[in-house]
Coordinates of N, CA and C in Angstrom, one line a residue:
F1 N 167.1 82.4 107.4 CA 167.5 83.6 108.2 C 168.9 83.3 108.8
G2 N 169.1 82.1 109.3 CA 170.3 81.7 110.0 C 171.5 81.7 109.0
A3 N 171.3 81.3 107.8 CA 172.3 81.4 106.8 C 172.8 82.8 106.5
V4 N 171.8 83.7 106.5 CA 172.2 85.1 106.2 C 173.0 85.7 107.4
V5 N 172.6 85.4 108.6 CA 173.4 85.8 109.8 C 174.8 85.2 109.7
K6 N 174.9 83.9 109.4 CA 176.2 83.2 109.4 C 177.1 83.8 108.3
A7 N 176.5 84.1 107.2 CA 177.3 84.7 106.1 C 177.8 86.1 106.5
Q8 N 176.9 86.9 107.2 CA 177.3 88.2 107.6 C 178.4 88.2 108.7
L9 N 178.4 87.2 109.6 CA 179.4 87.1 110.7 C 180.7 86.4 110.2
R10 N 180.6 85.6 109.2 CA 181.8 84.8 108.7 C 183.0 85.7 108.5
D11 N 182.9 86.8 107.8 CA 184.1 87.5 107.4 C 184.5 88.6 108.4
R12 N 183.7 88.9 109.4 CA 184.0 90.0 110.3 C 185.4 89.8 111.1
P13 N 185.6 88.6 111.7 CA 186.9 88.4 112.4 C 188.1 88.6 111.4
F14 N 188.0 88.2 110.2 CA 189.1 88.3 109.2 C 189.4 89.8 109.0
F15 N 188.3 90.6 108.7 CA 188.5 92.0 108.4 C 188.9 92.8 109.6
A16 N 188.5 92.4 110.8 CA 188.9 93.0 112.0 C 190.4 92.8 112.2
A17 N 190.8 91.6 112.0 CA 192.3 91.3 112.2 C 193.1 92.0 111.1
L18 N 192.6 92.1 109.9 CA 193.3 92.9 108.9 C 193.4 94.3 109.2
A19 N 192.3 94.9 109.7 CA 192.3 96.3 110.1 C 193.3 96.5 111.3
A20 N 193.3 95.6 112.2 CA 194.2 95.7 113.4 C 195.7 95.6 112.9
R21 N 196.0 94.8 112.0 CA 197.4 94.7 111.4 C 197.8 96.0 110.7
M22 N 196.8 96.5 110.0 CA 197.1 97.8 109.3 C 197.3 98.9 110.3
A23 N 196.5 98.9 111.4 CA 196.7 100.0 112.4 C 198.0 99.8 113.2
L24 N 198.4 98.6 113.4 CA 199.6 98.3 114.2 C 200.9 98.7 113.3
E25 N 200.8 98.5 112.0 CA 201.9 98.9 111.2 C 202.2 100.4 111.1
A26 N 201.1 101.2 111.2 CA 201.3 102.6 111.1 C 200.4 103.2 112.3
P27 N 200.9 103.0 113.5 CA 200.0 103.3 114.6 C 199.8 104.8 114.8
L28 N 200.7 105.6 114.5 CA 200.6 107.1 114.7 C 199.7 107.8 113.7
T29 N 200.0 107.5 112.5 CA 199.2 108.2 111.4 C 198.3 107.3 110.6
G30 N 198.3 106.0 110.8 CA 197.5 105.2 110.0 C 198.0 105.0 108.6
T31 N 197.2 104.3 107.8 CA 197.6 104.1 106.4 C 197.2 105.1 105.5
G32 N 196.3 106.1 105.9 CA 195.9 107.2 105.1 C 194.4 107.1 104.9
L33 N 193.8 108.2 104.9 CA 192.3 108.3 104.7 C 191.9 107.7 103.4
G34 N 190.9 106.8 103.5 CA 190.4 106.1 102.3 C 191.3 105.0 101.8
S35 N 192.3 104.6 102.5 CA 193.3 103.7 101.9 C 192.9 102.2 102.2
F36 N 192.0 101.9 103.1 CA 191.7 100.6 103.4 C 191.3 99.8 102.2
H37 N 190.5 100.4 101.3 CA 190.0 99.7 100.1 C 191.2 99.3 99.2
T38 N 192.1 100.2 99.1 CA 193.2 100.0 98.1 C 194.3 99.1 98.7
L39 N 194.5 99.2 100.0 CA 195.6 98.4 100.6 C 195.3 97.1 101.3
A40 N 194.0 96.8 101.4 CA 193.6 95.6 102.1 C 194.1 94.3 101.4
N41 N 194.1 94.3 100.0 CA 194.6 93.1 99.3 C 196.1 93.0 99.6
D42 N 196.9 94.1 99.6 CA 198.3 94.0 99.8 C 198.6 93.5 101.2
Y43 N 197.9 94.0 102.2 CA 198.1 93.5 103.6 C 197.7 92.1 103.7
A44 N 196.6 91.7 103.2 CA 196.2 90.3 103.3 C 197.2 89.3 102.6
Y45 N 197.8 89.7 101.5 CA 198.8 88.9 100.8 C 200.1 89.0 101.7
K46 N 200.5 90.1 102.2 CA 201.7 90.3 102.9 C 201.8 89.4 104.2
Y47 N 200.6 89.3 104.8 CA 200.5 88.5 106.1 C 200.0 87.1 105.8
G48 N 199.9 86.7 104.6 CA 199.4 85.4 104.3 C 198.0 85.1 104.7
L49 N 197.2 86.1 104.7 CA 195.8 85.9 105.1 C 194.9 85.5 103.9
A50 N 195.2 85.9 102.7 CA 194.5 85.6 101.5 C 195.2 86.1 100.3
D51 N 195.0 85.4 99.2 CA 195.6 85.9 97.9 C 194.9 87.1 97.3
T52 N 193.6 87.0 97.2 CA 192.8 88.2 96.8 C 191.5 88.3 97.6
L53 N 191.1 89.5 97.7 CA 189.9 89.7 98.5 C 188.8 90.2 97.7
N54 N 187.6 89.9 98.0 CA 186.4 90.5 97.4 C 185.6 91.1 98.6
F55 N 185.7 92.4 98.7 CA 185.2 93.1 99.8 C 184.7 94.5 99.5
D56 N 184.1 95.1 100.5 CA 183.6 96.5 100.4 C 184.3 97.4 101.4
S57 N 184.5 96.9 102.6 CA 185.0 97.7 103.7 C 185.5 96.7 104.8
A58 N 185.9 97.3 105.9 CA 186.4 96.5 107.0 C 185.2 95.9 107.8
L59 N 184.0 96.2 107.4 CA 182.8 95.7 108.0 C 182.6 96.2 109.4
N60 N 183.4 97.2 109.8 CA 183.3 97.9 111.1 C 183.9 99.3 110.9
W61 N 183.1 100.3 111.0 CA 183.5 101.7 110.7 C 184.6 102.1 111.7
Y62 N 184.5 101.7 113.0 CA 185.5 102.1 113.9 C 186.9 101.4 113.7
A63 N 186.9 100.2 113.3 CA 188.1 99.5 113.0 C 188.8 100.1 111.7
Q64 N 187.9 100.4 110.7 CA 188.4 101.0 109.5 C 189.0 102.3 109.7
Q65 N 188.4 103.2 110.6 CA 188.9 104.5 110.9 C 190.3 104.3 111.6
A66 N 190.4 103.4 112.6 CA 191.6 103.2 113.3 C 192.8 102.8 112.3
A67 N 192.5 101.9 111.4 CA 193.5 101.5 110.4 C 193.9 102.7 109.5
E68 N 192.9 103.5 109.1 CA 193.2 104.5 108.1 C 193.8 105.8 108.8
L69 N 193.4 106.1 110.0 CA 193.8 107.4 110.6 C 194.8 107.3 111.7
G70 N 195.0 106.1 112.3 CA 196.0 106.0 113.3 C 195.6 106.7 114.6
I71 N 196.5 106.8 115.5 CA 196.2 107.5 116.8 C 195.8 108.9 116.7
L72 N 196.7 109.7 115.9 CA 196.4 111.1 115.7 C 195.1 111.4 115.1
G73 N 194.7 110.7 114.1 CA 193.5 110.9 113.4 C 192.3 110.5 114.3
C74 N 192.5 109.4 115.0 CA 191.4 108.9 115.9 C 191.1 109.8 117.1
L75 N 192.1 110.6 117.5 CA 191.9 111.5 118.6 C 190.8 112.6 118.2
G76 N 190.8 113.0 117.0 CA 189.9 114.0 116.5 C 188.5 113.5 116.5
W77 N 188.3 112.4 115.7 CA 186.9 111.9 115.6 C 186.5 111.2 116.9
G78 N 187.4 110.7 117.7 CA 187.0 110.1 119.0 C 186.5 111.1 119.9
S79 N 187.2 112.3 119.9 CA 186.7 113.4 120.8 C 185.3 113.9 120.3
W80 N 185.2 114.0 119.0 CA 183.9 114.4 118.4 C 182.8 113.4 118.7
L81 N 183.1 112.1 118.7 CA 182.0 111.1 119.0 C 181.7 111.3 120.5
S82 N 182.6 111.5 121.4 CA 182.3 111.6 122.8 C 181.5 112.9 123.0
I83 N 181.8 114.0 122.4 CA 181.0 115.2 122.6 C 179.6 115.0 122.0
C84 N 179.6 114.4 120.9 CA 178.3 114.1 120.2 C 177.4 113.2 121.1
F85 N 178.0 112.1 121.7 CA 177.2 111.2 122.6 C 176.8 112.0 123.8
W86 N 177.7 112.8 124.4 CA 177.3 113.5 125.6 C 176.1 114.5 125.3
S87 N 176.2 115.1 124.1 CA 175.1 116.1 123.8 C 173.8 115.3 123.5
L88 N 173.9 114.1 123.1 CA 172.7 113.3 122.9 C 171.9 112.9 124.2
V89 N 172.7 112.6 125.2 CA 172.1 112.1 126.4 C 172.0 113.2 127.5
R90 N 172.7 114.2 127.5 CA 172.8 115.2 128.6 C 171.5 116.1 128.6
P91 N 171.3 117.0 127.6 CA 170.2 118.0 127.8 C 168.8 117.4 127.8
R92 N 168.0 118.0 128.6 CA 166.6 117.6 128.6 C 165.8 118.4 127.6
P93 N 165.1 117.8 126.7 CA 164.3 118.6 125.8 C 163.1 119.2 126.4
P94 N 162.6 120.3 125.8 CA 161.3 120.9 126.3 C 160.2 119.8 126.1
P95 N 159.3 119.7 127.1 CA 158.2 118.7 127.0 C 157.5 118.6 125.7
E96 N 157.2 119.7 125.0 CA 156.5 119.6 123.8 C 157.3 119.1 122.6
K97 N 158.6 118.9 122.8 CA 159.5 118.4 121.8 C 160.1 117.1 122.1
A98 N 159.7 116.5 123.2 CA 160.3 115.2 123.7 C 160.2 114.1 122.7
I99 N 159.1 114.0 122.0 CA 158.9 112.9 121.0 C 159.9 113.1 119.9
S100 N 159.9 114.2 119.3 CA 160.8 114.5 118.2 C 162.3 114.3 118.6
V101 N 162.7 114.8 119.7 CA 164.0 114.6 120.2 C 164.3 113.1 120.5
G102 N 163.4 112.4 121.0 CA 163.6 111.0 121.3 C 163.8 110.2 120.0
L103 N 163.0 110.5 119.0 CA 163.1 109.8 117.7 C 164.5 110.2 117.0
L104 N 164.9 111.4 117.1 CA 166.2 111.8 116.5 C 167.3 111.1 117.3
R105 N 167.3 111.1 118.6 CA 168.3 110.5 119.4 C 168.4 109.0 119.1
T106 N 167.2 108.3 119.0 CA 167.2 106.9 118.6 C 167.8 106.7 117.3
S107 N 167.5 107.5 116.3 CA 168.1 107.4 115.0 C 169.6 107.5 115.0
L108 N 170.1 108.4 115.8 CA 171.6 108.6 115.8 C 172.3 107.5 116.6
V109 N 171.7 107.0 117.6 CA 172.2 105.9 118.4 C 172.2 104.7 117.5
G110 N 171.1 104.5 116.7 CA 171.1 103.4 115.7 C 172.2 103.5 114.7
F111 N 172.5 104.7 114.3 CA 173.6 104.8 113.3 C 174.9 104.4 113.9
A112 N 175.1 104.8 115.2 CA 176.4 104.4 115.9 C 176.5 102.9 116.1
V113 N 175.4 102.3 116.4 CA 175.4 100.8 116.6 C 175.6 100.1 115.2
A114 N 174.9 100.6 114.2 CA 175.1 100.1 112.8 C 176.5 100.2 112.3
A115 N 177.2 101.2 112.8 CA 178.6 101.4 112.4 C 179.5 100.2 112.9
L116 N 179.1 99.5 113.9 CA 179.8 98.3 114.3 C 179.8 97.2 113.3
F117 N 178.8 97.2 112.4 CA 178.5 96.1 111.5 C 178.7 96.5 110.0
G118 N 179.3 97.7 109.8 CA 179.5 98.1 108.4 C 179.9 99.6 108.4
V119 N 180.3 100.0 107.2 CA 180.7 101.3 106.9 C 179.6 102.0 106.1
H120 N 178.4 102.2 106.7 CA 177.3 102.7 106.0 C 177.4 104.1 105.6
A121 N 178.2 104.9 106.3 CA 178.4 106.3 105.9 C 179.1 106.5 104.6
E122 N 179.6 105.5 104.0 CA 180.2 105.6 102.7 C 179.1 106.0 101.6
G123 N 177.9 105.6 101.9 CA 176.8 106.0 101.0 C 176.4 107.4 101.3
P124 N 176.4 108.3 100.3 CA 176.1 109.7 100.5 C 174.7 109.9 101.1
E125 N 173.7 109.1 100.8 CA 172.4 109.3 101.3 C 172.4 109.0 102.8
V126 N 173.2 108.1 103.3 CA 173.2 107.8 104.7 C 174.0 108.9 105.4
L127 N 175.1 109.3 104.9 CA 175.8 110.4 105.5 C 175.1 111.7 105.6
I128 N 174.4 112.0 104.5 CA 173.5 113.3 104.5 C 172.4 113.1 105.6
S129 N 171.8 112.0 105.6 CA 170.8 111.8 106.7 C 171.3 111.9 108.1
F130 N 172.5 111.3 108.3 CA 173.1 111.4 109.6 C 173.3 112.9 110.0
W131 N 174.0 113.7 109.1 CA 174.2 115.1 109.4 C 172.9 115.9 109.6
T132 N 172.0 115.6 108.8 CA 170.7 116.3 108.9 C 170.0 116.0 110.2
F133 N 170.0 114.7 110.7 CA 169.5 114.4 112.0 C 170.2 115.1 113.1
L134 N 171.6 115.1 113.0 CA 172.4 115.6 114.0 C 172.1 117.2 114.2
F135 N 172.1 117.9 113.1 CA 171.9 119.3 113.1 C 170.4 119.6 113.5
W136 N 169.5 118.8 113.1 CA 168.1 118.9 113.5 C 168.0 118.8 115.0
L137 N 168.7 117.7 115.5 CA 168.6 117.5 117.0 C 169.2 118.7 117.7
S138 N 170.4 119.2 117.2 CA 171.0 120.3 117.9 C 170.2 121.6 117.9
S139 N 169.3 121.7 117.0 CA 168.4 122.9 116.9 C 167.4 122.9 118.0
Y140 N 167.2 121.8 118.7 CA 166.2 121.8 119.8 C 166.8 122.3 121.1
F141 N 168.1 122.4 121.2 CA 168.7 122.8 122.4 C 169.4 124.1 122.3
P142 N 169.4 124.9 123.4 CA 170.2 126.2 123.4 C 171.7 125.9 123.3
Q143 N 172.4 126.8 122.7 CA 173.8 126.7 122.6 C 174.4 126.5 124.0
L144 N 175.3 125.6 124.2 CA 175.8 125.2 125.5 C 176.9 126.2 126.0
S145 N 177.5 126.9 125.1 CA 178.6 127.8 125.6 C 178.4 129.2 125.0
S146 N 178.6 130.1 125.9 CA 178.5 131.5 125.4 C 179.9 132.2 125.7
V147 N 180.9 131.4 125.9 CA 182.3 131.9 126.2 C 182.9 132.4 124.9
T148 N 183.4 133.6 125.0 CA 184.1 134.2 123.8 C 185.6 134.4 124.2
L149 N 186.4 134.1 123.4 CA 187.9 134.2 123.6 C 188.4 135.5 123.1
A150 N 189.4 136.0 123.8 CA 190.1 137.2 123.3 C 190.8 136.9 122.0
G151 N 191.1 137.9 121.2 CA 191.7 137.8 119.9 C 192.9 136.9 119.9
K152 N 193.9 137.2 120.9 CA 195.1 136.5 120.9 C 194.9 135.0 121.3
E153 N 194.0 134.7 122.2 CA 193.8 133.3 122.6 C 193.1 132.6 121.4
R154 N 192.2 133.2 120.7 CA 191.5 132.6 119.6 C 192.6 132.3 118.5
R155 N 193.4 133.2 118.2 CA 194.5 133.1 117.2 C 195.4 131.9 117.6
T156 N 195.8 131.8 118.8 CA 196.6 130.7 119.3 C 195.9 129.4 119.1
Q157 N 194.6 129.3 119.4 CA 193.9 128.0 119.2 C 193.9 127.7 117.7
W158 N 193.6 128.6 116.8 CA 193.6 128.3 115.4 C 195.0 127.9 114.9
V159 N 196.0 128.6 115.4 CA 197.4 128.2 114.9 C 197.7 126.7 115.3
L160 N 197.2 126.4 116.6 CA 197.4 125.0 117.0 C 196.6 124.0 116.2
V161 N 195.4 124.3 115.9 CA 194.6 123.4 115.1 C 195.1 123.3 113.7
I162 N 195.5 124.4 113.1 CA 196.1 124.3 111.7 C 197.4 123.6 111.7
G163 N 198.2 123.8 112.7 CA 199.5 123.2 112.8 C 199.4 121.7 113.0
I164 N 198.4 121.2 113.8 CA 198.2 119.8 114.0 C 197.7 119.2 112.7
A165 N 196.8 119.9 112.0 CA 196.3 119.3 110.7 C 197.4 119.2 109.7
L166 N 198.2 120.2 109.6 CA 199.3 120.2 108.6 C 200.4 119.1 109.0
A167 N 200.7 119.0 110.3 CA 201.6 117.9 110.7 C 201.0 116.5 110.4
Y168 N 199.8 116.3 110.6 CA 199.1 115.1 110.3 C 199.2 114.8 108.8
T169 N 198.8 115.8 108.1 CA 198.9 115.6 106.6 C 200.3 115.3 106.1
A170 N 201.2 116.0 106.6 CA 202.6 115.8 106.2 C 203.1 114.4 106.6
L171 N 202.6 113.9 107.7 CA 203.1 112.5 108.1 C 202.4 111.4 107.3
Q172 N 201.3 111.7 106.6 CA 200.7 110.7 105.8 C 201.6 110.2 104.7
G173 N 202.6 110.9 104.3 CA 203.5 110.5 103.2 C 204.5 109.4 103.7
Y174 N 204.6 109.2 105.0 CA 205.6 108.3 105.6 C 205.0 107.0 106.2

C-alpha cells in the first residue's frame, strides 16, 4: 500500500510546478482550454524539467484550470464553485429529506476533494454523475431568488456576459 501512495505522490509536485509555470506565462488568459495535455511536454522541455513526459493531466483539477484558463477564466468557475459550495452548506433540508440531501452533499464534497488529486471530470461518466447529483440536490430546495429584472437591465447584463466571453475567446489567440 505504501508503494502505491508513494507512486501517486511522486509526480504531483512536478506537475504542480509545471502548471504554475504555464499559468505564470499567460496569467490573464491562460494557455487555452484543454491545452495542458498538448503543451505540457513543450513547457517541460522549455524549462529543462524533462525531455518527454508520460502523463494524463496536471494531477490537480484546480492547478490545471488555472494553467489553461488564467485569471479571467478562473473568475467564472471560481465564482461558480463559491456559489455551489454556499448552496451546499447554507439551506436546511426538510427533515424527511435530510438523509438524501446529506448523501448528495457528501458526494459533491467528495468530488471537490478528489479534484485535488486528479482531473476525474475528464471522464464523461464522472462528469455526468456530478451534474446529476448537483441538479438532484438543487431540486430539494426552493429557488433562492425571485427577483426579476426589467428588460433594459436584463439586456445590459447579457451584453456584458457576451462581451466578456467574446473578449476572453479573442484573447486566447495571443
